[in-house]
PDB file of C-alpha atoms and ligand atoms in Angstrom:
ATOM      1  CA  UNK A   1     -27.549  12.806 -16.193  1.00  0.00           C
ATOM      2  CA  UNK A   2     -23.924  12.764 -17.229  1.00  0.00           C
ATOM      3  CA  UNK A   3     -21.666   9.784 -16.710  1.00  0.00           C
ATOM      4  CA  UNK A   4     -18.185  10.450 -15.374  1.00  0.00           C
ATOM      5  CA  UNK A   5     -15.505   7.760 -14.959  1.00  0.00           C
ATOM      6  CA  UNK A   6     -12.549   7.265 -12.646  1.00  0.00           C
ATOM      7  CA  UNK A   7      -9.075   8.169 -13.774  1.00  0.00           C
ATOM      8  CA  UNK A   8      -5.706   7.808 -12.109  1.00  0.00           C
ATOM      9  CA  UNK A   9      -3.639  11.045 -11.945  1.00  0.00           C
ATOM     10  CA  UNK A  10      -2.775  12.519 -15.373  1.00  0.00           C
ATOM     11  CA  UNK A  11      -4.988   9.919 -17.038  1.00  0.00           C
ATOM     12  CA  UNK A  12      -2.530   7.080 -16.368  1.00  0.00           C
ATOM     13  CA  UNK A  13      -3.919   3.640 -17.188  1.00  0.00           C
ATOM     14  CA  UNK A  14      -3.073   1.849 -13.928  1.00  0.00           C
ATOM     15  CA  UNK A  15      -1.289   2.041 -10.587  1.00  0.00           C
ATOM     16  CA  UNK A  16       1.314  -0.052  -8.767  1.00  0.00           C
ATOM     17  CA  UNK A  17       1.793  -0.216  -5.009  1.00  0.00           C
ATOM     18  CA  UNK A  18       3.892  -2.569  -2.874  1.00  0.00           C
ATOM     19  CA  UNK A  19       3.801  -3.513   0.823  1.00  0.00           C
ATOM     20  CA  UNK A  20       6.501  -5.179   2.946  1.00  0.00           C
ATOM     21  CA  UNK A  21       6.216  -6.537   6.467  1.00  0.00           C
ATOM     22  CA  UNK A  22       8.295  -6.943   9.620  1.00  0.00           C
ATOM     23  CA  UNK A  23      11.267  -4.571   9.219  1.00  0.00           C
ATOM     24  CA  UNK A  24      14.119  -7.065   9.125  1.00  0.00           C
ATOM     25  CA  UNK A  25      17.638  -6.003   8.087  1.00  0.00           C
ATOM     26  CA  UNK A  26      16.891  -7.216   4.539  1.00  0.00           C
ATOM     27  CA  UNK A  27      14.655  -4.180   4.055  1.00  0.00           C
ATOM     28  CA  UNK A  28      17.920  -2.289   3.436  1.00  0.00           C
ATOM     29  CA  UNK A  29      18.654  -4.364   0.328  1.00  0.00           C
ATOM     30  CA  UNK A  30      15.029  -4.213  -0.798  1.00  0.00           C
ATOM     31  CA  UNK A  31      14.857  -0.425  -0.456  1.00  0.00           C
ATOM     32  CA  UNK A  32      18.025  -0.036  -2.518  1.00  0.00           C
ATOM     33  CA  UNK A  33      16.446  -2.137  -5.302  1.00  0.00           C
ATOM     34  CA  UNK A  34      13.144  -0.243  -5.172  1.00  0.00           C
ATOM     35  CA  UNK A  35      15.006   3.064  -5.281  1.00  0.00           C
ATOM     36  CA  UNK A  36      17.072   2.011  -8.292  1.00  0.00           C
ATOM     37  CA  UNK A  37      13.928   1.562 -10.393  1.00  0.00           C
ATOM     38  CA  UNK A  38      11.630   4.195  -8.889  1.00  0.00           C
ATOM     39  CA  UNK A  39       9.266   1.706  -7.196  1.00  0.00           C
ATOM     40  CA  UNK A  40       7.592   2.833  -3.971  1.00  0.00           C
ATOM     41  CA  UNK A  41       7.003   0.656  -0.940  1.00  0.00           C
ATOM     42  CA  UNK A  42       4.944   0.746   2.224  1.00  0.00           C
ATOM     43  CA  UNK A  43       6.924  -0.796   5.083  1.00  0.00           C
ATOM     44  CA  UNK A  44       4.900  -2.175   7.985  1.00  0.00           C
ATOM     45  CA  UNK A  45       7.051  -2.101  11.086  1.00  0.00           C
ATOM     46  CA  UNK A  46       7.022  -3.528  14.619  1.00  0.00           C
ATOM     47  CA  UNK A  47       8.512  -0.759  16.738  1.00  0.00           C
ATOM     48  CA  UNK A  48       9.059  -3.177  19.653  1.00  0.00           C
ATOM     49  CA  UNK A  49      11.569  -5.124  17.546  1.00  0.00           C
ATOM     50  CA  UNK A  50      13.851  -2.325  16.400  1.00  0.00           C
ATOM     51  CA  UNK A  51      17.519  -3.181  16.910  1.00  0.00           C
ATOM     52  CA  UNK A  52      16.895  -6.794  17.979  1.00  0.00           C
ATOM     53  CA  UNK A  53      19.597  -9.196  16.836  1.00  0.00           C
ATOM     54  CA  UNK A  54      19.272 -12.716  15.531  1.00  0.00           C
ATOM     55  CA  UNK A  55      20.857 -13.993  18.742  1.00  0.00           C
ATOM     56  CA  UNK A  56      18.384 -12.093  20.918  1.00  0.00           C
ATOM     57  CA  UNK A  57      15.185 -13.096  19.101  1.00  0.00           C
ATOM     58  CA  UNK A  58      16.207 -16.371  17.458  1.00  0.00           C
ATOM     59  CA  UNK A  59      14.989 -15.256  14.031  1.00  0.00           C
ATOM     60  CA  UNK A  60      16.452 -12.316  12.082  1.00  0.00           C
ATOM     61  CA  UNK A  61      18.279  -9.053  12.715  1.00  0.00           C
ATOM     62  CA  UNK A  62      15.919  -6.071  12.694  1.00  0.00           C
ATOM     63  CA  UNK A  63      16.495  -2.542  11.465  1.00  0.00           C
ATOM     64  CA  UNK A  64      17.367   0.088  14.066  1.00  0.00           C
ATOM     65  CA  UNK A  65      15.076   2.894  15.188  1.00  0.00           C
ATOM     66  CA  UNK A  66      17.670   5.523  14.241  1.00  0.00           C
ATOM     67  CA  UNK A  67      17.688   4.486  10.564  1.00  0.00           C
ATOM     68  CA  UNK A  68      13.907   4.353  10.015  1.00  0.00           C
ATOM     69  CA  UNK A  69      13.538   7.939   8.809  1.00  0.00           C
ATOM     70  CA  UNK A  70      16.417   7.939   6.316  1.00  0.00           C
ATOM     71  CA  UNK A  71      16.088   4.336   5.108  1.00  0.00           C
ATOM     72  CA  UNK A  72      12.408   4.728   4.212  1.00  0.00           C
ATOM     73  CA  UNK A  73      12.583   8.301   2.879  1.00  0.00           C
ATOM     74  CA  UNK A  74      10.391   8.530  -0.225  1.00  0.00           C
ATOM     75  CA  UNK A  75       8.449   5.435   0.838  1.00  0.00           C
ATOM     76  CA  UNK A  76       5.764   5.001   3.519  1.00  0.00           C
ATOM     77  CA  UNK A  77       6.038   3.526   6.993  1.00  0.00           C
ATOM     78  CA  UNK A  78       2.910   1.900   8.426  1.00  0.00           C
ATOM     79  CA  UNK A  79       1.786   0.048  11.551  1.00  0.00           C
ATOM     80  CA  UNK A  80       2.334  -3.695  12.040  1.00  0.00           C
ATOM     81  CA  UNK A  81       1.760  -3.578  15.862  1.00  0.00           C
ATOM     82  CA  UNK A  82       4.464  -3.221  18.524  1.00  0.00           C
ATOM     83  CA  UNK A  83       5.230  -6.917  19.063  1.00  0.00           C
ATOM     84  CA  UNK A  84       3.542  -8.885  16.216  1.00  0.00           C
ATOM     85  CA  UNK A  85       0.956 -10.886  18.215  1.00  0.00           C
ATOM     86  CA  UNK A  86      -1.997 -12.871  16.833  1.00  0.00           C
ATOM     87  CA  UNK A  87      -4.551 -10.110  17.409  1.00  0.00           C
ATOM     88  CA  UNK A  88      -7.477 -12.470  17.986  1.00  0.00           C
ATOM     89  CA  UNK A  89      -5.597 -13.959  20.959  1.00  0.00           C
ATOM     90  CA  UNK A  90      -5.273 -10.545  22.650  1.00  0.00           C
ATOM     91  CA  UNK A  91      -7.760  -8.684  24.821  1.00  0.00           C
ATOM     92  CA  UNK A  92      -9.393  -5.669  23.160  1.00  0.00           C
ATOM     93  CA  UNK A  93      -7.366  -3.300  25.359  1.00  0.00           C
ATOM     94  CA  UNK A  94      -4.143  -5.059  24.375  1.00  0.00           C
ATOM     95  CA  UNK A  95      -5.000  -4.762  20.670  1.00  0.00           C
ATOM     96  CA  UNK A  96      -5.579  -1.024  21.096  1.00  0.00           C
ATOM     97  CA  UNK A  97      -2.219  -0.603  22.844  1.00  0.00           C
ATOM     98  CA  UNK A  98      -0.408  -2.636  20.174  1.00  0.00           C
ATOM     99  CA  UNK A  99      -1.713  -0.244  17.498  1.00  0.00           C
ATOM    100  CA  UNK A 100      -1.543   3.072  19.322  1.00  0.00           C
ATOM    101  CA  UNK A 101       1.913   2.484  20.791  1.00  0.00           C
ATOM    102  CA  UNK A 102       3.271   1.395  17.406  1.00  0.00           C
ATOM    103  CA  UNK A 103       1.831   4.579  15.879  1.00  0.00           C
ATOM    104  CA  UNK A 104       3.308   6.715  18.653  1.00  0.00           C
ATOM    105  CA  UNK A 105       6.826   5.259  18.269  1.00  0.00           C
ATOM    106  CA  UNK A 106       6.832   5.398  14.467  1.00  0.00           C
ATOM    107  CA  UNK A 107       5.414   8.926  14.353  1.00  0.00           C
ATOM    108  CA  UNK A 108       8.084  10.140  16.803  1.00  0.00           C
ATOM    109  CA  UNK A 109      10.763   8.783  14.440  1.00  0.00           C
ATOM    110  CA  UNK A 110       9.193   9.934  11.184  1.00  0.00           C
ATOM    111  CA  UNK A 111       7.461  13.233  11.878  1.00  0.00           C
ATOM    112  CA  UNK A 112       4.244  12.393  10.008  1.00  0.00           C
ATOM    113  CA  UNK A 113       0.969  10.710  10.980  1.00  0.00           C
ATOM    114  CA  UNK A 114       1.224   6.929  10.553  1.00  0.00           C
ATOM    115  CA  UNK A 115      -2.264   5.707   9.752  1.00  0.00           C
ATOM    116  CA  UNK A 116      -1.901   2.667   7.472  1.00  0.00           C
ATOM    117  CA  UNK A 117      -1.532  -0.905   8.668  1.00  0.00           C
ATOM    118  CA  UNK A 118      -1.006  -4.517   7.714  1.00  0.00           C
ATOM    119  CA  UNK A 119      -2.237  -7.223  10.077  1.00  0.00           C
ATOM    120  CA  UNK A 120       0.381  -9.415  11.781  1.00  0.00           C
ATOM    121  CA  UNK A 121      -0.092 -12.961  10.394  1.00  0.00           C
ATOM    122  CA  UNK A 122      -2.826 -11.414   8.234  1.00  0.00           C
ATOM    123  CA  UNK A 123      -5.395 -12.460  10.793  1.00  0.00           C
ATOM    124  CA  UNK A 124      -8.152 -10.835  12.814  1.00  0.00           C
ATOM    125  CA  UNK A 125     -11.518 -11.483  14.432  1.00  0.00           C
ATOM    126  CA  UNK A 126     -14.799  -9.568  14.612  1.00  0.00           C
ATOM    127  CA  UNK A 127     -13.475  -7.064  17.197  1.00  0.00           C
ATOM    128  CA  UNK A 128     -10.360  -5.961  15.374  1.00  0.00           C
ATOM    129  CA  UNK A 129     -11.744  -3.729  12.604  1.00  0.00           C
ATOM    130  CA  UNK A 130     -13.616  -1.495  15.046  1.00  0.00           C
ATOM    131  CA  UNK A 131     -10.587  -1.181  17.324  1.00  0.00           C
ATOM    132  CA  UNK A 132      -8.315  -0.258  14.402  1.00  0.00           C
ATOM    133  CA  UNK A 133     -10.748   2.449  13.299  1.00  0.00           C
ATOM    134  CA  UNK A 134     -10.869   3.951  16.761  1.00  0.00           C
ATOM    135  CA  UNK A 135      -7.042   3.870  16.811  1.00  0.00           C
ATOM    136  CA  UNK A 136      -7.075   6.156  13.729  1.00  0.00           C
ATOM    137  CA  UNK A 137      -6.131   3.512  11.164  1.00  0.00           C
ATOM    138  CA  UNK A 138      -7.365   4.429   7.659  1.00  0.00           C
ATOM    139  CA  UNK A 139      -6.551   1.298   5.676  1.00  0.00           C
ATOM    140  CA  UNK A 140      -5.739  -2.311   6.588  1.00  0.00           C
ATOM    141  CA  UNK A 141      -4.169  -5.073   4.551  1.00  0.00           C
ATOM    142  CA  UNK A 142      -4.978  -8.675   5.449  1.00  0.00           C
ATOM    143  CA  UNK A 143      -3.300 -11.288   3.239  1.00  0.00           C
ATOM    144  CA  UNK A 144      -6.240 -12.842   1.451  1.00  0.00           C
ATOM    145  CA  UNK A 145      -6.061 -12.743  -2.302  1.00  0.00           C
ATOM    146  CA  UNK A 146      -8.682 -10.656  -4.031  1.00  0.00           C
ATOM    147  CA  UNK A 147     -11.173 -12.439  -6.306  1.00  0.00           C
ATOM    148  CA  UNK A 148     -10.672  -9.641  -8.836  1.00  0.00           C
ATOM    149  CA  UNK A 149      -6.954  -9.249  -8.332  1.00  0.00           C
ATOM    150  CA  UNK A 150      -6.553  -5.851  -9.984  1.00  0.00           C
ATOM    151  CA  UNK A 151      -9.578  -4.181  -8.324  1.00  0.00           C
ATOM    152  CA  UNK A 152      -9.640  -1.392  -5.775  1.00  0.00           C
ATOM    153  CA  UNK A 153     -11.166  -2.316  -2.424  1.00  0.00           C
ATOM    154  CA  UNK A 154     -14.741  -1.316  -1.697  1.00  0.00           C
ATOM    155  CA  UNK A 155     -13.590  -1.059   1.915  1.00  0.00           C
ATOM    156  CA  UNK A 156     -10.029   0.099   2.600  1.00  0.00           C
ATOM    157  CA  UNK A 157     -10.241  -1.533   6.057  1.00  0.00           C
ATOM    158  CA  UNK A 158     -10.129  -4.838   4.179  1.00  0.00           C
ATOM    159  CA  UNK A 159      -7.708  -4.037   1.350  1.00  0.00           C
ATOM    160  CA  UNK A 160      -6.844  -7.253  -0.420  1.00  0.00           C
ATOM    161  CA  UNK A 161      -3.749  -7.747  -2.527  1.00  0.00           C
ATOM    162  CA  UNK A 162      -3.113  -8.768  -6.118  1.00  0.00           C
ATOM    163  CA  UNK A 163      -0.369 -11.216  -5.206  1.00  0.00           C
ATOM    164  CA  UNK A 164       2.556 -12.214  -2.994  1.00  0.00           C
ATOM    165  CA  UNK A 165       6.005 -12.127  -4.587  1.00  0.00           C
ATOM    166  CA  UNK A 166       6.082 -15.941  -4.501  1.00  0.00           C
ATOM    167  CA  UNK A 167       3.283 -15.959  -7.080  1.00  0.00           C
ATOM    168  CA  UNK A 168       4.367 -15.719 -10.699  1.00  0.00           C
ATOM    169  CA  UNK A 169       4.781 -11.954 -10.552  1.00  0.00           C
ATOM    170  CA  UNK A 170       6.294 -11.448 -14.004  1.00  0.00           C
ATOM    171  CA  UNK A 171       3.372 -13.247 -15.637  1.00  0.00           C
ATOM    172  CA  UNK A 172       0.854 -11.381 -13.452  1.00  0.00           C
ATOM    173  CA  UNK A 173       2.460  -8.059 -14.347  1.00  0.00           C
ATOM    174  CA  UNK A 174       2.072  -8.830 -18.047  1.00  0.00           C
ATOM    175  CA  UNK A 175      -1.565  -9.769 -17.434  1.00  0.00           C
ATOM    176  CA  UNK A 176      -2.034  -6.489 -15.558  1.00  0.00           C
ATOM    177  CA  UNK A 177      -0.502  -4.349 -18.295  1.00  0.00           C
ATOM    178  CA  UNK A 178      -2.773  -6.020 -20.887  1.00  0.00           C
ATOM    179  CA  UNK A 179      -5.847  -5.753 -18.625  1.00  0.00           C
ATOM    180  CA  UNK A 180      -8.314  -3.319 -20.196  1.00  0.00           C
ATOM    181  CA  UNK A 181     -11.518  -3.902 -18.243  1.00  0.00           C
ATOM    182  CA  UNK A 182     -11.477  -1.030 -15.784  1.00  0.00           C
ATOM    183  CA  UNK A 183      -9.888   2.407 -15.548  1.00  0.00           C
ATOM    184  CA  UNK A 184      -9.032   1.994 -11.844  1.00  0.00           C
ATOM    185  CA  UNK A 185      -6.863  -1.109 -12.155  1.00  0.00           C
ATOM    186  CA  UNK A 186      -4.267  -1.532  -9.415  1.00  0.00           C
ATOM    187  CA  UNK A 187      -1.400  -3.988  -9.013  1.00  0.00           C
ATOM    188  CA  UNK A 188      -0.808  -4.568  -5.292  1.00  0.00           C
ATOM    189  CA  UNK A 189       2.257  -6.659  -4.490  1.00  0.00           C
ATOM    190  CA  UNK A 190       3.200  -7.705  -0.944  1.00  0.00           C
ATOM    191  CA  UNK A 191       5.811  -9.812   0.776  1.00  0.00           C
ATOM    192  CA  UNK A 192       8.820  -9.914   3.101  1.00  0.00           C
ATOM    193  CA  UNK A 193      12.355  -8.854   2.237  1.00  0.00           C
ATOM    194  CA  UNK A 194      13.842 -11.720   4.281  1.00  0.00           C
ATOM    195  CA  UNK A 195      12.171 -14.236   1.955  1.00  0.00           C
ATOM    196  CA  UNK A 196      14.394 -13.085  -0.929  1.00  0.00           C
ATOM    197  CA  UNK A 197      17.355 -13.802   1.307  1.00  0.00           C
ATOM    198  CA  UNK A 198      15.985 -17.184   2.433  1.00  0.00           C
ATOM    199  CA  UNK A 199      15.164 -18.208  -1.129  1.00  0.00           C
ATOM    200  CA  UNK A 200      18.322 -16.731  -2.660  1.00  0.00           C
ATOM    201  CA  UNK A 201      16.300 -14.966  -5.345  1.00  0.00           C
ATOM    202  CA  UNK A 202      16.925 -11.233  -5.086  1.00  0.00           C
ATOM    203  CA  UNK A 203      17.099 -11.201  -8.878  1.00  0.00           C
ATOM    204  CA  UNK A 204      13.330 -11.881  -8.957  1.00  0.00           C
ATOM    205  CA  UNK A 205      12.374  -8.599  -7.305  1.00  0.00           C
ATOM    206  CA  UNK A 206      15.135  -6.799  -9.188  1.00  0.00           C
ATOM    207  CA  UNK A 207      13.712  -7.993 -12.520  1.00  0.00           C
ATOM    208  CA  UNK A 208      10.166  -7.119 -11.463  1.00  0.00           C
ATOM    209  CA  UNK A 209      11.163  -3.602 -10.406  1.00  0.00           C
ATOM    210  CA  UNK A 210      13.129  -3.059 -13.585  1.00  0.00           C
ATOM    211  CA  UNK A 211      10.209  -4.138 -15.808  1.00  0.00           C
ATOM    212  CA  UNK A 212       7.435  -2.465 -13.768  1.00  0.00           C
ATOM    213  CA  UNK A 213       9.456   0.717 -13.255  1.00  0.00           C
ATOM    214  CA  UNK A 214       9.969   1.128 -16.995  1.00  0.00           C
ATOM    215  CA  UNK A 215       6.368   0.286 -17.982  1.00  0.00           C
ATOM    216  CA  UNK A 216       4.841   3.500 -19.360  1.00  0.00           C
ATOM    217  CA  UNK A 217       1.508   4.893 -18.211  1.00  0.00           C
ATOM    218  CA  UNK A 218       1.587   3.497 -14.648  1.00  0.00           C
ATOM    219  CA  UNK A 219       1.303   5.527 -11.431  1.00  0.00           C
ATOM    220  CA  UNK A 220       3.739   4.202  -8.829  1.00  0.00           C
ATOM    221  CA  UNK A 221       2.550   5.117  -5.335  1.00  0.00           C
ATOM    222  CA  UNK A 222       2.641   4.108  -1.690  1.00  0.00           C
ATOM    223  CA  UNK A 223      -0.398   2.467  -0.107  1.00  0.00           C
ATOM    224  CA  UNK A 224      -1.326   5.767   1.553  1.00  0.00           C
ATOM    225  CA  UNK A 225      -1.028   7.730  -1.703  1.00  0.00           C
ATOM    226  CA  UNK A 226      -3.420   5.258  -3.345  1.00  0.00           C
ATOM    227  CA  UNK A 227      -5.786   5.491  -0.372  1.00  0.00           C
ATOM    228  CA  UNK A 228      -5.731   9.300  -0.392  1.00  0.00           C
ATOM    229  CA  UNK A 229      -6.267   9.662  -4.132  1.00  0.00           C
ATOM    230  CA  UNK A 230      -9.071   7.089  -4.354  1.00  0.00           C
ATOM    231  CA  UNK A 231     -10.762   8.532  -1.260  1.00  0.00           C
ATOM    232  CA  UNK A 232     -10.550  12.032  -2.740  1.00  0.00           C
ATOM    233  CA  UNK A 233     -12.110  10.689  -5.954  1.00  0.00           C
ATOM    234  CA  UNK A 234     -14.885   8.889  -4.114  1.00  0.00           C
ATOM    235  CA  UNK A 235     -15.650  12.075  -2.161  1.00  0.00           C
ATOM    236  CA  UNK A 236     -16.113  14.304  -5.232  1.00  0.00           C
ATOM    237  CA  UNK A 237     -19.276  16.356  -4.771  1.00  0.00           C
ATOM    238  CA  UNK A 238     -21.560  16.547  -7.788  1.00  0.00           C
ATOM    239  CA  UNK A 239     -24.698  18.384  -8.739  1.00  0.00           C
ATOM    240  CA  UNK A 240     -27.649  16.015  -9.247  1.00  0.00           C
ATOM    241  CA  UNK A 241     -27.242  16.092 -13.042  1.00  0.00           C
ATOM    242  CA  UNK A 242     -23.472  15.614 -12.618  1.00  0.00           C
ATOM    243  CA  UNK A 243     -22.713  18.764 -14.613  1.00  0.00           C
ATOM    244  CA  UNK A 244     -20.633  20.440 -11.931  1.00  0.00           C
ATOM    245  CA  UNK A 245     -18.076  18.589  -9.839  1.00  0.00           C
ATOM    246  CA  UNK A 246     -16.376  19.928  -6.733  1.00  0.00           C
ATOM    247  CA  UNK A 247     -13.157  18.633  -5.216  1.00  0.00           C
ATOM    248  CA  UNK A 248     -13.090  19.207  -1.455  1.00  0.00           C
ATOM    249  CA  UNK A 249      -9.812  17.295  -0.965  1.00  0.00           C
ATOM    250  CA  UNK A 250      -6.182  18.447  -0.831  1.00  0.00           C
ATOM    251  CA  UNK A 251      -5.311  16.561  -4.061  1.00  0.00           C
ATOM    252  CA  UNK A 252      -5.859  17.238  -7.754  1.00  0.00           C
ATOM    253  CA  UNK A 253      -8.426  14.687  -8.930  1.00  0.00           C
ATOM    254  CA  UNK A 254      -8.776  13.421 -12.507  1.00  0.00           C
ATOM    255  CA  UNK A 255     -11.799  11.959 -14.302  1.00  0.00           C
ATOM    256  CA  UNK A 256     -13.032  11.134 -17.790  1.00  0.00           C
ATOM    257  CA  UNK A 257     -16.179  12.384 -19.448  1.00  0.00           C
ATOM    258  CA  UNK A 258     -16.996  11.506 -23.058  1.00  0.00           C
ATOM    259  CA  UNK A 259     -13.483  10.057 -23.438  1.00  0.00           C
ATOM    260  CA  UNK A 260     -11.967  13.406 -22.485  1.00  0.00           C
ATOM    261  CA  UNK A 261      -9.699  13.818 -19.496  1.00  0.00           C
ATOM    262  CA  UNK A 262     -10.558  16.483 -16.888  1.00  0.00           C
ATOM    263  CA  UNK A 263      -8.914  17.500 -13.633  1.00  0.00           C
ATOM    264  CA  UNK A 264     -10.275  19.345 -10.611  1.00  0.00           C
ATOM    265  CA  UNK A 265      -7.848  21.232  -8.414  1.00  0.00           C
ATOM    266  CA  UNK A 266      -8.231  21.124  -4.621  1.00  0.00           C
ATOM    267  CA  UNK A 267     -11.184  23.217  -3.489  1.00  0.00           C
ATOM    268  CA  UNK A 268     -12.301  23.958  -7.077  1.00  0.00           C
ATOM    269  CA  UNK A 269     -15.436  23.279  -9.144  1.00  0.00           C
ATOM    270  CA  UNK A 270     -15.353  22.068 -12.763  1.00  0.00           C
ATOM    271  CA  UNK A 271     -18.348  22.351 -15.095  1.00  0.00           C
ATOM    272  CA  UNK A 272     -18.760  19.767 -17.835  1.00  0.00           C
TER     273      UNK A 272
HETATM  274 ZN1   ZN B   1       4.402  -9.736   9.943  1.00  0.00          ZN
END
């Protein structure tokens, strides 16, 4: 039997994805920084808070519904529930509505299916995963740190991060770049744009984006792009002796065999 190994697209050595919660007005500054250095973000939004002002909610100003499509163009928008409740304190029906209605509002603004999610407060109970699945959610980010911080999740419904931006992200990025143990290494950064404002440290994320964006050999992708590529890879169909490999997905999939890089186009079979 032949042994085939995972590869990121084009044989790149690693991938970077970022995820930002709550949709406050500071997302505008963050997006402009990400765009400057070619970093992609997934923005988890509460559609029930669009347009709220600091005076109205006693916290922060929120982005407006009419800017969602243009502001986040080139990035991904994902679900963060309508109103940001603690899900375990809601009835099951309420949880379903919080997800479905957030999807409906975001999809109406964006024109694409919105099927990723981060959990409000990062918390859930035993009911939540099943409800999210039945609401069409494909991946979920809690906030627990992964034991192996550069690993892909076994289960995308419990997709753990590499770090929050308050961790030492420049040091962790260097560790990631030097990390040689697996071909599917992923750096997953999450946080909140308003924290850079609160802490007065926008230069931290600017420096990170500048360094990460100019690191060669890294695939920079949204959460959904990572999910779709990895899922396509995991769904490769193989003959029993692994000599022919079929890609049934809509994405070109890359793999290594005997240290050589191969790709399989959508719907095609490759013989090795
Ligand atoms: Zn949140």
